Amino acid sequence: MSGKLIVFEGVEGCGKTSQMQLCYEWLQSSNIPVIVTRQPGGTELGLHLRRLLLEKTDNQKISVRTELLLYAADRYQHIEQFIQPNLAAGKIILCDRYIFSTIAYQGYGRSLDMDLINQLNSIATGGLASDLTFWLDVDVEVGLNRKRGDGDKFDRIEQEKIDFHRRVQQGYTALATSNPDTIIRIDGNLTKQAVQQEIQQVLEDRFTLYRDNPCGYLE
Ligand SMILES: Nc1ncnc2c1ncn2[C@@H]1O[C@H](COP(=O)(O)OP(=O)(O)OP(=O)(O)O)[C@@H](O)[C@H]1O
Ligand SMILES: [Mg+2]
């Protein structure tokens, strides 16, 4: 039985990490074999690429096409080395960002040519789509303020101008509208527990959770 790829998307500070962790604990407590990963940075090589992509660089500007290619390189490596083997092993993979991030950030945010982005996404994934994507929808100001509240130093992407983040948000809105069956919008302004409740409800509605099996699974 093959696993499932479940992706968490949204603007900075929308709650991806928090929700993935809660979801991980919930699935694990039901004996479902689950793992958590991210793009970029889900492999050893990917960690290097993540640093290159997210570190602030005052003196060495990364061109927008270089950025796109680095994300694609990370994705290819991650799918080949991590996602495919774990899907084959029947794992439920909770993945922080996937191809919709590239469409939202590099397509809408950076205004890169959408055909080029789709082509690269297709090369990087070999056509592997997520089984389900949760879009945690919060206003960009809310997300950025949460991060500010944490005292986090903003990374290279987070420190972009507010208009950039707004275009990214428009991207997610457009993507959710055109993919209503695969992208599930969740109101990210709710409390963490309420957001998690919604996520669990969607998973229970969409899949069968064989949680009483000693080696539980989700189908
Ligand atoms: N529903 C929520 N309500 C209020 N605060 C929240 C909520 N979800 C997450 N937070 C808080 O907002 C901050 C950012 O959350 P989190 O790290 O989960 O977001 P993220 O989407 O993973 O961010 P990043 O874009 O940096 O990866 C954390 O301090 C977290 O505790
Ligand atoms: Mg996070």
Short mmCIF file of C-alpha atoms and ligand atoms in Angstrom, two decimals:
data_model
loop_
_atom_site.label_atom_id
_atom_site.label_comp_id
_atom_site.label_asym_id
_atom_site.label_seq_id
_atom_site.Cartn_x
_atom_site.Cartn_y
_atom_site.Cartn_z
CA MET A 1 0.00 0.00 0.00
CA SER A 2 1.45 3.36 -0.89
CA GLY A 3 1.49 6.31 1.48
CA LYS A 4 0.07 9.77 1.11
CA LEU A 5 1.63 13.16 0.56
CA ILE A 6 -0.12 15.84 2.58
CA VAL A 7 1.16 19.37 2.14
CA PHE A 8 0.84 22.46 4.32
CA GLU A 9 0.96 25.81 2.55
CA GLY A 10 0.52 29.49 3.26
CA VAL A 11 2.28 32.79 3.86
CA GLU A 12 4.95 33.37 6.51
CA GLY A 13 3.75 32.65 10.04
CA CYS A 14 0.40 31.18 8.98
CA GLY A 15 0.87 28.21 11.34
CA LYS A 16 2.30 25.43 9.14
CA THR A 17 4.88 24.17 11.61
CA SER A 18 2.44 24.28 14.56
CA GLN A 19 -0.29 22.44 12.66
CA MET A 20 2.04 19.83 11.19
CA GLN A 21 3.33 19.03 14.67
CA LEU A 22 -0.20 18.67 16.10
CA CYS A 23 -1.26 16.57 13.13
CA TYR A 24 1.83 14.40 13.49
CA GLU A 25 1.05 13.74 17.16
CA TRP A 26 -2.58 12.97 16.36
CA LEU A 27 -1.78 10.50 13.58
CA GLN A 28 0.98 8.90 15.59
CA SER A 29 -1.31 8.40 18.55
CA SER A 30 -3.57 6.50 16.14
CA ASN A 31 -0.73 4.19 15.08
CA ILE A 32 -0.61 5.76 11.62
CA PRO A 33 2.96 5.71 10.25
CA VAL A 34 3.65 9.40 9.74
CA ILE A 35 6.70 11.55 9.08
CA VAL A 36 7.28 15.27 8.84
CA THR A 37 9.47 16.98 6.27
CA ARG A 38 9.88 20.25 4.40
CA GLN A 39 10.84 21.97 1.19
CA PRO A 40 13.37 23.32 0.96
CA GLY A 41 15.60 21.41 3.34
CA GLY A 42 14.26 17.86 3.58
CA THR A 43 17.57 16.23 2.63
CA GLU A 44 21.20 16.84 3.54
CA LEU A 45 21.84 18.56 0.21
CA GLY A 46 18.54 20.37 0.60
CA LEU A 47 19.67 21.80 3.93
CA HIS A 48 22.60 23.47 2.17
CA LEU A 49 20.26 24.78 -0.51
CA ARG A 50 17.84 26.03 2.16
CA ARG A 51 20.61 28.02 3.80
CA LEU A 52 21.64 29.51 0.47
CA LEU A 53 18.03 30.41 -0.29
CA LEU A 54 17.02 31.86 3.06
CA GLU A 55 20.17 33.48 4.44
CA LYS A 56 20.19 37.22 4.12
CA THR A 57 22.73 38.34 1.54
CA ASP A 58 23.51 42.03 1.49
CA ASN A 59 26.35 41.86 -0.98
CA GLN A 60 25.35 39.02 -3.25
CA LYS A 61 21.91 39.27 -4.73
CA ILE A 62 20.36 35.98 -5.84
CA SER A 63 18.74 36.37 -9.25
CA VAL A 64 15.10 35.34 -9.39
CA ARG A 65 15.80 32.57 -11.89
CA THR A 66 18.63 31.23 -9.75
CA GLU A 67 16.22 31.18 -6.83
CA LEU A 68 13.70 29.23 -8.89
CA LEU A 69 16.32 26.70 -9.99
CA LEU A 70 17.62 26.19 -6.46
CA TYR A 71 14.11 25.42 -5.22
CA ALA A 72 13.67 22.99 -8.12
CA ALA A 73 17.00 21.29 -7.32
CA ASP A 74 15.98 20.90 -3.68
CA ARG A 75 12.63 19.45 -4.76
CA TYR A 76 14.08 16.89 -7.17
CA GLN A 77 16.54 15.62 -4.57
CA HIS A 78 13.87 15.50 -1.88
CA ILE A 79 11.41 13.56 -3.99
CA GLU A 80 13.96 11.05 -5.19
CA GLN A 81 15.72 10.53 -1.87
CA PHE A 82 12.94 11.01 0.67
CA ILE A 83 9.39 11.30 -0.65
CA GLN A 84 9.30 8.42 -3.11
CA PRO A 85 10.88 5.82 -0.78
CA ASN A 86 8.62 6.86 2.10
CA LEU A 87 5.50 6.77 -0.05
CA ALA A 88 6.53 3.32 -1.23
CA ALA A 89 6.91 2.30 2.42
CA GLY A 90 3.32 3.37 3.09
CA LYS A 91 4.12 6.45 5.17
CA ILE A 92 1.92 9.48 5.57
CA ILE A 93 4.21 12.38 4.72
CA LEU A 94 3.37 15.78 6.16
CA CYS A 95 5.35 18.21 4.01
CA ASP A 96 5.95 21.88 4.77
CA ARG A 97 5.52 23.55 1.33
CA TYR A 98 5.50 21.99 -2.15
CA ILE A 99 4.90 23.13 -5.73
CA PHE A 100 2.15 25.63 -4.84
CA SER A 101 4.75 27.61 -2.88
CA THR A 102 6.77 28.01 -6.06
CA ILE A 103 3.73 29.18 -7.99
CA ALA A 104 2.76 31.61 -5.22
CA TYR A 105 6.25 32.96 -4.35
CA GLN A 106 8.18 32.79 -7.62
CA GLY A 107 5.16 33.10 -9.93
CA TYR A 108 2.93 35.63 -8.19
CA GLY A 109 5.53 37.11 -5.81
CA ARG A 110 8.47 37.43 -8.23
CA SER A 111 6.37 37.64 -11.41
CA LEU A 112 8.36 34.89 -13.10
CA ASP A 113 6.88 33.32 -16.21
CA MET A 114 4.26 30.75 -15.16
CA ASP A 115 5.05 28.39 -18.06
CA LEU A 116 8.65 28.21 -16.94
CA ILE A 117 7.55 27.53 -13.36
CA ASN A 118 5.14 24.81 -14.40
CA GLN A 119 7.81 23.22 -16.59
CA LEU A 120 10.32 23.20 -13.74
CA ASN A 121 7.77 21.92 -11.24
CA SER A 122 6.98 19.12 -13.63
CA ILE A 123 10.67 18.23 -14.08
CA ALA A 124 11.32 18.41 -10.34
CA THR A 125 8.33 16.29 -9.32
CA GLY A 126 8.10 13.91 -12.28
CA GLY A 127 4.38 14.67 -12.06
CA LEU A 128 4.01 13.66 -8.41
CA ALA A 129 1.10 15.67 -7.00
CA SER A 130 0.17 15.94 -3.35
CA ASP A 131 -2.82 13.87 -2.21
CA LEU A 132 -4.11 16.87 -0.31
CA THR A 133 -2.92 20.40 0.42
CA PHE A 134 -3.98 22.47 3.40
CA TRP A 135 -3.78 26.20 2.80
CA LEU A 136 -3.69 28.01 6.14
CA ASP A 137 -5.18 31.34 5.19
CA VAL A 138 -4.20 34.36 7.30
CA ASP A 139 -3.62 37.97 6.31
CA VAL A 140 0.03 38.54 5.59
CA GLU A 141 0.26 41.15 8.36
CA VAL A 142 -1.10 38.66 10.90
CA GLY A 143 1.48 36.05 9.93
CA LEU A 144 4.39 38.50 9.89
CA ASN A 145 3.32 39.98 13.24
CA ARG A 146 3.24 36.51 14.78
CA LYS A 147 6.80 36.02 13.62
CA ARG A 148 7.79 39.44 14.91
CA GLY A 149 6.20 38.52 18.26
CA ASP A 150 8.44 35.44 18.38
CA GLY A 151 11.43 37.75 18.10
CA ASP A 152 12.58 35.81 15.04
CA LYS A 153 15.05 37.49 12.74
CA PHE A 154 13.42 37.64 9.31
CA ASP A 155 15.02 35.50 6.61
CA ARG A 156 15.69 36.60 3.03
CA ILE A 157 12.15 35.88 1.88
CA GLU A 158 10.38 37.12 5.01
CA GLN A 159 12.14 40.46 4.81
CA GLU A 160 10.65 41.18 1.37
CA LYS A 161 8.32 44.18 1.08
CA ILE A 162 4.71 43.78 2.17
CA ASP A 163 3.55 44.02 -1.47
CA PHE A 164 5.53 40.91 -2.28
CA HIS A 165 3.76 39.00 0.51
CA ARG A 166 0.41 40.32 -0.69
CA ARG A 167 1.06 39.02 -4.20
CA VAL A 168 2.00 35.64 -2.71
CA GLN A 169 -1.31 35.65 -0.83
CA GLN A 170 -3.16 36.47 -4.06
CA GLY A 171 -1.38 33.49 -5.60
CA TYR A 172 -2.67 31.15 -2.91
CA THR A 173 -6.17 32.55 -3.30
CA ALA A 174 -6.08 31.97 -7.06
CA LEU A 175 -4.64 28.46 -6.63
CA ALA A 176 -7.30 27.48 -4.10
CA THR A 177 -10.02 28.76 -6.40
CA SER A 178 -8.77 26.79 -9.37
CA ASN A 179 -8.01 23.58 -7.39
CA PRO A 180 -11.00 23.26 -5.06
CA ASP A 181 -10.70 19.48 -4.71
CA THR A 182 -7.04 19.31 -3.79
CA ILE A 183 -6.41 22.57 -1.93
CA ILE A 184 -8.40 22.88 1.27
CA ARG A 185 -8.60 26.40 2.66
CA ILE A 186 -8.52 26.54 6.43
CA ASP A 187 -9.10 29.78 8.30
CA GLY A 188 -5.70 30.25 9.94
CA ASN A 189 -6.98 33.06 12.17
CA LEU A 190 -8.75 30.55 14.43
CA THR A 191 -6.98 29.27 17.53
CA LYS A 192 -4.35 26.60 17.00
CA GLN A 193 -6.67 23.98 18.44
CA ALA A 194 -9.59 25.06 16.23
CA VAL A 195 -7.41 25.01 13.12
CA GLN A 196 -6.21 21.53 14.04
CA GLN A 197 -9.79 20.39 14.60
CA GLU A 198 -10.65 21.43 11.05
CA ILE A 199 -7.62 19.70 9.62
CA GLN A 200 -8.43 16.47 11.42
CA GLN A 201 -12.04 16.67 10.25
CA VAL A 202 -10.97 17.03 6.61
CA LEU A 203 -8.57 14.10 6.94
CA GLU A 204 -11.28 11.95 8.48
CA ASP A 205 -13.74 12.93 5.75
CA ARG A 206 -11.30 12.34 2.91
CA PHE A 207 -9.54 9.19 4.06
CA THR A 208 -10.24 6.10 6.08
CA LEU A 209 -8.02 5.97 9.13
CA TYR A 210 -7.35 2.38 10.14
CA ARG A 211 -6.27 3.47 13.57
CA ASP A 212 -7.06 0.34 15.59
CA ASN A 213 -4.81 -1.79 13.50
CA PRO A 214 -1.50 -2.40 15.34
CA CYS A 215 0.16 -1.12 12.21
CA GLY A 216 -2.44 1.52 11.39
CA TYR A 217 -2.76 3.21 8.05
CA LEU A 218 -4.70 5.80 6.14
CA GLU A 219 -6.35 5.03 2.81
N1 LIG B 1 -3.72 29.81 15.09
C1 LIG B 1 -2.78 30.53 15.70
N2 LIG B 1 -3.12 31.58 16.46
C2 LIG B 1 -2.18 32.34 17.06
N3 LIG B 1 -0.85 32.14 16.93
C3 LIG B 1 -0.46 31.10 16.18
C4 LIG B 1 -1.39 30.25 15.51
N4 LIG B 1 -0.70 29.31 14.83
C5 LIG B 1 0.60 29.57 15.04
N5 LIG B 1 0.75 30.63 15.87
C6 LIG B 1 2.01 31.22 16.33
O1 LIG B 1 2.54 31.97 15.25
C7 LIG B 1 3.94 31.78 15.15
C8 LIG B 1 4.26 31.17 13.79
O2 LIG B 1 3.66 29.87 13.72
P1 LIG B 1 4.32 28.70 12.90
O3 LIG B 1 5.79 28.66 13.15
O4 LIG B 1 3.55 27.47 13.16
O5 LIG B 1 4.04 29.21 11.43
P2 LIG B 1 4.76 28.81 10.07
O6 LIG B 1 3.73 28.93 9.02
O7 LIG B 1 5.43 27.51 10.23
O8 LIG B 1 5.84 29.96 9.94
P3 LIG B 1 7.08 29.99 8.91
O9 LIG B 1 6.56 30.65 7.70
O10 LIG B 1 8.10 30.79 9.62
O11 LIG B 1 7.55 28.59 8.71
C9 LIG B 1 4.34 30.89 16.34
O12 LIG B 1 4.69 31.72 17.41
C10 LIG B 1 3.07 30.15 16.64
O13 LIG B 1 3.01 29.76 17.99
MG MG B 2 7.40 26.88 9.77
#
